[in-house]
Short mmCIF file of C-alpha atoms in Angstrom, two decimals:
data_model
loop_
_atom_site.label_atom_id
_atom_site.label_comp_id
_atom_site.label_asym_id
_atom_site.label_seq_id
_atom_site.Cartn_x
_atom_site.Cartn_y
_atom_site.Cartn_z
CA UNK A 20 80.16 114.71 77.22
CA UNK A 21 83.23 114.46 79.95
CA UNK A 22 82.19 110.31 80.67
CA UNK A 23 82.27 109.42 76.84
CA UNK A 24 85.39 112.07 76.06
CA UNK A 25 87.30 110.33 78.54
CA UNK A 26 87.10 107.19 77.41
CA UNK A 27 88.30 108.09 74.07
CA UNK A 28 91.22 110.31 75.58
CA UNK A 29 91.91 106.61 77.14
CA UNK A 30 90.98 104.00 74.05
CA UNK A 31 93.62 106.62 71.81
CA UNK A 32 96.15 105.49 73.64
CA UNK A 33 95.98 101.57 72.77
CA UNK A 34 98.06 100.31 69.27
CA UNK A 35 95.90 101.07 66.08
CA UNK A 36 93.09 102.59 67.75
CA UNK A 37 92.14 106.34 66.04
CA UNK A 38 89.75 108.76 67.47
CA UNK A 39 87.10 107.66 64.95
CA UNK A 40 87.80 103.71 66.31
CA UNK A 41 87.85 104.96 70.02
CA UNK A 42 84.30 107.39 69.60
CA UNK A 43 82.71 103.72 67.18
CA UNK A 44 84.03 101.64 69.96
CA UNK A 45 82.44 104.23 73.08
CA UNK A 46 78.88 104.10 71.22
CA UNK A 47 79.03 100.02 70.94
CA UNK A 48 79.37 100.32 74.51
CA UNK A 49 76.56 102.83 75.54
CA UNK A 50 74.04 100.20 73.43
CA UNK A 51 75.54 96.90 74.63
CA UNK A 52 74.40 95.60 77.94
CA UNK A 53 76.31 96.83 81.15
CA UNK A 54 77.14 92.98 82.00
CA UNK A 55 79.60 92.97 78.87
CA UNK A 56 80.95 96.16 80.10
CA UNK A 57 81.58 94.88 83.40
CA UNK A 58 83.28 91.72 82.30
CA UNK A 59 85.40 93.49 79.87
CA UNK A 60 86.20 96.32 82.17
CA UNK A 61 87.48 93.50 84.94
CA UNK A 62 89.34 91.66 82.33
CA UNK A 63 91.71 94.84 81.48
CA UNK A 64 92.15 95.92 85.49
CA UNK A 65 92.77 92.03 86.02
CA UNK A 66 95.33 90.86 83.06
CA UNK A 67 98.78 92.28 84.38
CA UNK A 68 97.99 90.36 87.86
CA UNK A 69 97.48 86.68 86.03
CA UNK A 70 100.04 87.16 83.61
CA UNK A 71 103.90 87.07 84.64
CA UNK A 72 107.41 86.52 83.10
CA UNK A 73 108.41 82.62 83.04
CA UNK A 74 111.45 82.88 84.93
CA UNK A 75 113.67 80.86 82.74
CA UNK A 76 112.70 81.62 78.65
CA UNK A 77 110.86 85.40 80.07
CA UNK A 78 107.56 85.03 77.91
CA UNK A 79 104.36 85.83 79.12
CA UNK A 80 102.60 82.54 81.42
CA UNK A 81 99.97 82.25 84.12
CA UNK A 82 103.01 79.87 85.89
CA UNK A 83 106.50 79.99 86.37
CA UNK A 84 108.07 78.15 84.52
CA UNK A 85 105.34 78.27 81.83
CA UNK A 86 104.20 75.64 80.06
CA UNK A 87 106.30 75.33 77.57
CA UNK A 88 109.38 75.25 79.99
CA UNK A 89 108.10 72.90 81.82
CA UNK A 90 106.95 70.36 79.20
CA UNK A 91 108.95 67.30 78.66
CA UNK A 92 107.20 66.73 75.20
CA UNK A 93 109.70 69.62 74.23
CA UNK A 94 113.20 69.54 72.30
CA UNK A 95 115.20 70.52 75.14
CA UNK A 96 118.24 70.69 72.55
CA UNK A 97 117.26 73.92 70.60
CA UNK A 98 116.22 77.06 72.02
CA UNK A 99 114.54 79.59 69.73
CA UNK A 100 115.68 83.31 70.20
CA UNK A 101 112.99 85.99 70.00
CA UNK A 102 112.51 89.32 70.84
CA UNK A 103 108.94 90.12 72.67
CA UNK A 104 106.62 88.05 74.42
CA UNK A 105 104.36 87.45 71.85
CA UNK A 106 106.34 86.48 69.32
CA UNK A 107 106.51 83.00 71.65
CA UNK A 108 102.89 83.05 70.97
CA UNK A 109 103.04 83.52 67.31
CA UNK A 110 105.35 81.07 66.57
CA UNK A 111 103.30 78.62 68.88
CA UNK A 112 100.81 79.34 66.29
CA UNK A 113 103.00 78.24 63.40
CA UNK A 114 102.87 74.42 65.36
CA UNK A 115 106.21 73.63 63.39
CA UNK A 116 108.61 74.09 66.17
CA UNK A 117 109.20 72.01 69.11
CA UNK A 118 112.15 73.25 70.93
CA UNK A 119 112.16 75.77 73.63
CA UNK A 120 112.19 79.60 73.38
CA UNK A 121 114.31 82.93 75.30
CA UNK A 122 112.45 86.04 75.18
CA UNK A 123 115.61 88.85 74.36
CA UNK A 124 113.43 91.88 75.91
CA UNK A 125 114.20 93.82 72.97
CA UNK A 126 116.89 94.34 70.10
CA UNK A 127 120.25 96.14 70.01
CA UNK A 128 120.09 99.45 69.25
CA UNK A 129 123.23 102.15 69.58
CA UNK A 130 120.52 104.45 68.13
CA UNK A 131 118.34 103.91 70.92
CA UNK A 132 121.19 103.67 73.82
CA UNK A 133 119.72 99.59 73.32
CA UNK A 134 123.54 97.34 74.37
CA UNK A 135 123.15 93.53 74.84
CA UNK A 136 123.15 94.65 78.38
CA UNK A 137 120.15 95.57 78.40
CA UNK A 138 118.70 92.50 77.07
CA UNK A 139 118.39 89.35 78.66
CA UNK A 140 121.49 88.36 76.69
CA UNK A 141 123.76 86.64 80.19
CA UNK A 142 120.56 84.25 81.12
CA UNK A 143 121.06 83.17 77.31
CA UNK A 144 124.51 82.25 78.01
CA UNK A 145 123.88 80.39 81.06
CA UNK A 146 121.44 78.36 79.32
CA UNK A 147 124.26 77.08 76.70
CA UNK A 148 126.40 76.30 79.84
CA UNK A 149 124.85 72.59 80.53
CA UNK A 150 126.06 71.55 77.19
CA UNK A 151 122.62 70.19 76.50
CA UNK A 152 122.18 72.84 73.83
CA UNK A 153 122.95 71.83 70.24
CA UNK A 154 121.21 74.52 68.52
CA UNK A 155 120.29 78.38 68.88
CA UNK A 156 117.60 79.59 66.53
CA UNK A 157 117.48 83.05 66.25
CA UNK A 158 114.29 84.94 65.20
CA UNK A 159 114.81 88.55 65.05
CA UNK A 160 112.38 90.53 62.85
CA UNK A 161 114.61 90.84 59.25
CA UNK A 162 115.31 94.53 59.92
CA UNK A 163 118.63 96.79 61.17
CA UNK A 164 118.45 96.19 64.54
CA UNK A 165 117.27 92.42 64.19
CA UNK A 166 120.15 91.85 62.24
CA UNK A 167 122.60 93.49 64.62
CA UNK A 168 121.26 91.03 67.57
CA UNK A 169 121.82 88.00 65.19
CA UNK A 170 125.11 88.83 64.07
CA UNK A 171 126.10 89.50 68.11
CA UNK A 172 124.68 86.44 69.16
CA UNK A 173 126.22 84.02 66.50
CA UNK A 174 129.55 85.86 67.71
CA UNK A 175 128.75 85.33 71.24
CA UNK A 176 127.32 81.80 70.95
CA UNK A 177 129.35 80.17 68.68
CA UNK A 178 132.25 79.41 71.01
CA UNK A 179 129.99 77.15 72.93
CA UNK A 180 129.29 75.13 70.64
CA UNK A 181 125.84 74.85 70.25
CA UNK A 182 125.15 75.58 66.20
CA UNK A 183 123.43 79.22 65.47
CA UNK A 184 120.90 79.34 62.77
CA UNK A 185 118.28 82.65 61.78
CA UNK A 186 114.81 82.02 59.97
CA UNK A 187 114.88 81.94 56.40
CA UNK A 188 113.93 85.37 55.31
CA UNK A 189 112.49 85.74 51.13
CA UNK A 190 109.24 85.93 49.19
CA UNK A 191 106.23 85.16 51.84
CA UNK A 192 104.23 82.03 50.83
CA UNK A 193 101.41 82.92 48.80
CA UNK A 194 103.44 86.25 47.64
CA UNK A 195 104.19 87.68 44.23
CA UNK A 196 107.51 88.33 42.56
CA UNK A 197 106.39 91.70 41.17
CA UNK A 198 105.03 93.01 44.65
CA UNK A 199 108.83 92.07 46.55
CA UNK A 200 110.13 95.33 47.45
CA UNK A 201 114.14 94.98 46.54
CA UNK A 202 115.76 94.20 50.26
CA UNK A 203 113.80 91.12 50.37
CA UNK A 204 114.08 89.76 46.25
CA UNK A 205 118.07 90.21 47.09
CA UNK A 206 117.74 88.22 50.07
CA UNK A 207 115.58 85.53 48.41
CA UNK A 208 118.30 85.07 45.70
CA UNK A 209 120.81 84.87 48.56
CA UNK A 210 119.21 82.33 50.80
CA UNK A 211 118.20 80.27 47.33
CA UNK A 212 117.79 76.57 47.74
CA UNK A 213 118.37 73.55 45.77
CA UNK A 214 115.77 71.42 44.66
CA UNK B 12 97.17 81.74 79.30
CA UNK B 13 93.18 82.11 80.12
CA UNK B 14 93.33 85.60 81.36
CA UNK B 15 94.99 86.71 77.64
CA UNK B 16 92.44 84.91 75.85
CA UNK B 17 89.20 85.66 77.72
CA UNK B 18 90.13 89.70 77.29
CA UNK B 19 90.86 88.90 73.15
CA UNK B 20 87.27 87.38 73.27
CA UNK B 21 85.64 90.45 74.60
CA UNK B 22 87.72 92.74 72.85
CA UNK B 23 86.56 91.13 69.32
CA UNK B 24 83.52 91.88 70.46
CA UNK B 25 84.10 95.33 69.79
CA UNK B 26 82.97 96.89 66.61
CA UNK B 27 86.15 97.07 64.05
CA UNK B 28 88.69 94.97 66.38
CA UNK B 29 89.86 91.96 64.85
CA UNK B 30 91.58 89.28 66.60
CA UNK B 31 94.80 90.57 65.66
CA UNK B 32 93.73 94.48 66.87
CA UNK B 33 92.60 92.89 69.98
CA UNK B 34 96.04 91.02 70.68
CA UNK B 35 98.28 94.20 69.76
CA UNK B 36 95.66 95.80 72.43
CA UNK B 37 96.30 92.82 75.09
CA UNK B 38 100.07 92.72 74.60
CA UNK B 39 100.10 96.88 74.95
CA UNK B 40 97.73 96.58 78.29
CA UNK B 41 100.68 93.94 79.75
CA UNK B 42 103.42 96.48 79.30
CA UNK B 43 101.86 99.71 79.82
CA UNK B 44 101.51 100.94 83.75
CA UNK B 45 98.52 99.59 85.76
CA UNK B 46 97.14 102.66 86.35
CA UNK B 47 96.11 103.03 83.33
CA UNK B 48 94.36 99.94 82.91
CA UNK B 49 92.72 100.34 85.85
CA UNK B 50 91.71 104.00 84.82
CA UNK B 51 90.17 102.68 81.47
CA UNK B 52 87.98 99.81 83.01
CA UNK B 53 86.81 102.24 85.61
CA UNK B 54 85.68 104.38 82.41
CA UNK B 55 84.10 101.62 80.67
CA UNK B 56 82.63 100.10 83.62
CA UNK B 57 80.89 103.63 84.71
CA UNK B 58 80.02 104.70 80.95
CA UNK B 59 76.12 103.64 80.62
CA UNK B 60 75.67 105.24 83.99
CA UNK B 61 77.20 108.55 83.07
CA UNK B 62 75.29 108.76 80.17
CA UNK B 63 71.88 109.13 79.76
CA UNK B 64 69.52 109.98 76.60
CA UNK B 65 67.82 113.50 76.17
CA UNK B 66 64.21 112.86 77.29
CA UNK B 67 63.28 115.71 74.39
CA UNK B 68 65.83 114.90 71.48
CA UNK B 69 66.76 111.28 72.31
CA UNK B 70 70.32 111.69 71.84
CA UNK B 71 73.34 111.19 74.19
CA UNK B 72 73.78 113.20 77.21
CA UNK B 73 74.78 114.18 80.70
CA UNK B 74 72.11 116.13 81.76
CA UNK B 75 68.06 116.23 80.74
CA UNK B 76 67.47 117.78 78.89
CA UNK B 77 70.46 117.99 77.04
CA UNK B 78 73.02 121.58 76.85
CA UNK B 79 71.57 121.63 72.81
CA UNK B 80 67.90 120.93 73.96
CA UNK B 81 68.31 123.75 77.12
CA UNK B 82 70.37 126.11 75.03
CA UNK B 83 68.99 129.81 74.74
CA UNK B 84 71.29 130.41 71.61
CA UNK B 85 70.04 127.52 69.13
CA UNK B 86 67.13 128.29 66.98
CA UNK B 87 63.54 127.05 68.40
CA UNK B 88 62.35 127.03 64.72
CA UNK B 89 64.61 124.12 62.92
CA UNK B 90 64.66 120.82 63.72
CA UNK B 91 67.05 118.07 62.35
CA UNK B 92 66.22 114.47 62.74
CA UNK B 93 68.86 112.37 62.44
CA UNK B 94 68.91 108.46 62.83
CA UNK B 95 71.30 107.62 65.70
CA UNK B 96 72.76 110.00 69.16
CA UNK B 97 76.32 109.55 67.68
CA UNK B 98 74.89 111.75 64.66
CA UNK B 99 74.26 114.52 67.02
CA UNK B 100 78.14 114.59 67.72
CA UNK B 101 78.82 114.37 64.71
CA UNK B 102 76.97 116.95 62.96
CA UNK B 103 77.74 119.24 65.76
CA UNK B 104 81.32 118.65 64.73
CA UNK B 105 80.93 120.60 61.81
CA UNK B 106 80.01 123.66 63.65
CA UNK B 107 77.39 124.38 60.72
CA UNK B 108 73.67 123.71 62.28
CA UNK B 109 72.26 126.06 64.86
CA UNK B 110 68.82 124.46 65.59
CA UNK B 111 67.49 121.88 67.59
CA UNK B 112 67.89 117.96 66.85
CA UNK B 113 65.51 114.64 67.15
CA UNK B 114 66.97 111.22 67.24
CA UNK B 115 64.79 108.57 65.71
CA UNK B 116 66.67 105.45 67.03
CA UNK B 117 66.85 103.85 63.91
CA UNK B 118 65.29 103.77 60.17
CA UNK B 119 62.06 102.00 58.56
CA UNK B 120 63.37 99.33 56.96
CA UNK B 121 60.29 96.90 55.84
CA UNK B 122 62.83 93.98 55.53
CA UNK B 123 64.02 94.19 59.67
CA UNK B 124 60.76 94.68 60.21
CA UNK B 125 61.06 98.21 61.33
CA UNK B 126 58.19 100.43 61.05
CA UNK B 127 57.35 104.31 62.12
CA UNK B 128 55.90 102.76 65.51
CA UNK B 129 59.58 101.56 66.42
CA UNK B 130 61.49 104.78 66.02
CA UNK B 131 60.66 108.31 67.93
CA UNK B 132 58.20 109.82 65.42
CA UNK B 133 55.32 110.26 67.73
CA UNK B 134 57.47 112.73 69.72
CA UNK B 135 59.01 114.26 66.81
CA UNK B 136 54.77 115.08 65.55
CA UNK B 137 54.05 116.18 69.29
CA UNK B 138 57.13 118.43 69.17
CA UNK B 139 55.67 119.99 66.18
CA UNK B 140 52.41 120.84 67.60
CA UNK B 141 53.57 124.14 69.19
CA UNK B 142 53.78 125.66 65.71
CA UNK B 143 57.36 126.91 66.38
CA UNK B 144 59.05 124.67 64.55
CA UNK B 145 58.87 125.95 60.87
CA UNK B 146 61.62 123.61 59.29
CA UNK B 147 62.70 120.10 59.79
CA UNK B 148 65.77 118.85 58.19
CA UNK B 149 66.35 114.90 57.39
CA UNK B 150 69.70 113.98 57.84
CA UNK B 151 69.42 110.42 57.33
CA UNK B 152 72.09 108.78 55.35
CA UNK B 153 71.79 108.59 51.92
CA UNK B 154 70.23 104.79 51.65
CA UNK B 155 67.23 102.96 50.48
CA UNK B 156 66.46 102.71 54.48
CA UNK B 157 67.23 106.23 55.05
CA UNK B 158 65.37 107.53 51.35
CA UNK B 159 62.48 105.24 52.55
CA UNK B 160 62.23 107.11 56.17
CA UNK B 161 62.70 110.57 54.78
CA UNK B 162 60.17 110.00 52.12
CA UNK B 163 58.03 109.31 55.18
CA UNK B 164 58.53 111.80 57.20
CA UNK B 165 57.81 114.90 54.69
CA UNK B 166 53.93 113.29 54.21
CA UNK B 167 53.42 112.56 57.90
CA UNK B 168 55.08 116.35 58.85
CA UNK B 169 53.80 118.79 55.99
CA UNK B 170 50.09 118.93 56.94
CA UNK B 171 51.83 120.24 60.15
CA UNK B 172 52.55 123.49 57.69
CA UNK B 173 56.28 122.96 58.46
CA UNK B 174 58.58 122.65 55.74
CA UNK B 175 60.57 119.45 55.18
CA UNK B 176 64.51 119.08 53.73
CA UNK B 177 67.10 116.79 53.20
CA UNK B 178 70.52 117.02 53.37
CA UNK B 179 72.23 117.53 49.90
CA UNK B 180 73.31 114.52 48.54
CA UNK B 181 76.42 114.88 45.79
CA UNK B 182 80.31 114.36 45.19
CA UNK B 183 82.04 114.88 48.32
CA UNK B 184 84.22 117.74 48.91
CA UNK B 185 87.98 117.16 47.37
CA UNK B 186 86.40 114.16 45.60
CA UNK B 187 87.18 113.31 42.13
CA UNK B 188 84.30 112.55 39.44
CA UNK B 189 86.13 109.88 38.19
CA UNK B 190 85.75 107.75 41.68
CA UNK B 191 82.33 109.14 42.25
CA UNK B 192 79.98 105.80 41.66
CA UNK B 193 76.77 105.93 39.57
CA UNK B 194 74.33 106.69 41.96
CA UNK B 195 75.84 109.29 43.62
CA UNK B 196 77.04 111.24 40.19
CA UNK B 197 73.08 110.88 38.86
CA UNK B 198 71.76 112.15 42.06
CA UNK B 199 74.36 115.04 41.99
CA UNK B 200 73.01 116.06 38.29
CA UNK B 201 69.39 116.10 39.54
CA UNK B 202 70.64 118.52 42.65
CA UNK B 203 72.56 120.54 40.80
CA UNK B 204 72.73 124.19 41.94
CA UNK B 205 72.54 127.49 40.02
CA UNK B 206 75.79 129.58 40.01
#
């Protein structure tokens, strides 16, 4: 069937969706009323027109600046480093932070042909240039490349001023000793604290 | 940002996409081209108009009756009666079964208040009337629901003179007896097969 072998040519495409996901997902929609179809069919051909770039951090926001940039409710003293979009939202989630954010577009990568160039690494700068900023947070996924873009930064940063700090990386809350994998037991012992 | 989360809503809708699935799926839509966004909502928009069921069979197709139903090469004389259209596709995947098919549109199941009047057995009896048919194979899961509607169907169809089989029920192919449960490893002794 061409209509239904389409759609799962298409559905493949999207993160963590298989051909058996894609064909489960194509049969919910041939028994679910057309309406829901419609709305979620307008929904995906609709999303990249409401959502832009904020202008000054670069995360996703139906307004420029979004909300968070434009709050006065936020610490206008730390800006939090972060690589995509959505990690703005997931730390949002988190409620514990209260300063502002800057979206890097991506991590250095000499594998990749990734330079600081590339990222949105000068509109960082300029941010630090008021003075007002007393602290950069960065929080780079714990891997190679997130590492890299944390040890540029606190290179580039530091002789403004403004204090750089990373996210404590270690044993997740909840976790178990005996399920660490090495890298992150070592790190744990590293970034021990007193009690 | 309204538009993100009214798409997440109807995407966790979707059978076997979490909230997490459907905001990897969001945040992939954002960055991926608009063309193909609007290429996949035109697909899932024009979906339930595209396909139809088989007015003889009952399972999904493009035309009516379906290629199986209208196909010279497929034998006349077997019929296999499986509970849902996706079990068509399926089946046929296996490029094993050269006969005919009948979709029920469900199973008796006492407790949901599904009887033999609910599901497509009338047609399956008037399809048998021609005298044609000499074998009809149940390929309803292996389940108290599907047990219950096979045990059915072979005293509503022998009088009819045609003979009635299920599909064999055992270990699975590359399986291991040690993960085999109970039920299936007792009802693998009772089929078991002269070598």
């Amino acid at each position: 069937m061409k209509a239904l072998e389409e759609l799962v040519g298409l559905l493949t495409r999207l993160p963590g969706i298989g051909r058996k996901s894609a064909l489960r997902v194509a049969y919910h929609l041939l028994k679910t009323d057309q309406a829901y179809a419609e709305a979620l069919a307008e929904r995906i051909r609709g999303l990249k027109s409401a959502i832009r770039f904020c202008s000054v951090c670069g995360s996703y926001a139906e307004s420029d600046p979004c909300p968070v940039c434009a709050s006065p409710a936020r610490d206008r003293s730390t800006i939090c480093v972060v690589e995509q979009p959505q990690d703005v939202v997931t730390i949002e989630g988190a409620h514990e932070y209260r300063g502002l954010y800057h979206v890097l577009g991506g991590l250095i990568s000499p594998l990749d042909g990734v330079g600081p160039e590339q990222l949105r690494v000068d509109a960082l700068v300029a941010r630090l240039r008021g003075g007002e900023v007393r602290e950069v947070v960065i929080a780079t996924n714990p891997t190679v490349e997130g590492d890299t873009t944390a040890l540029y930064l606190k290179r580039l940063l530091e002789p403004t001023g403004a204090q750089v700090t990373r996210l404590a990386t270690g044993i997740p809350v909840g976790g178990d000793l005996e399920y660490a994998d090495r890298l992150t037991l070592a790190r744990s012992f590293r970034g021990r604290v007193r009690l």
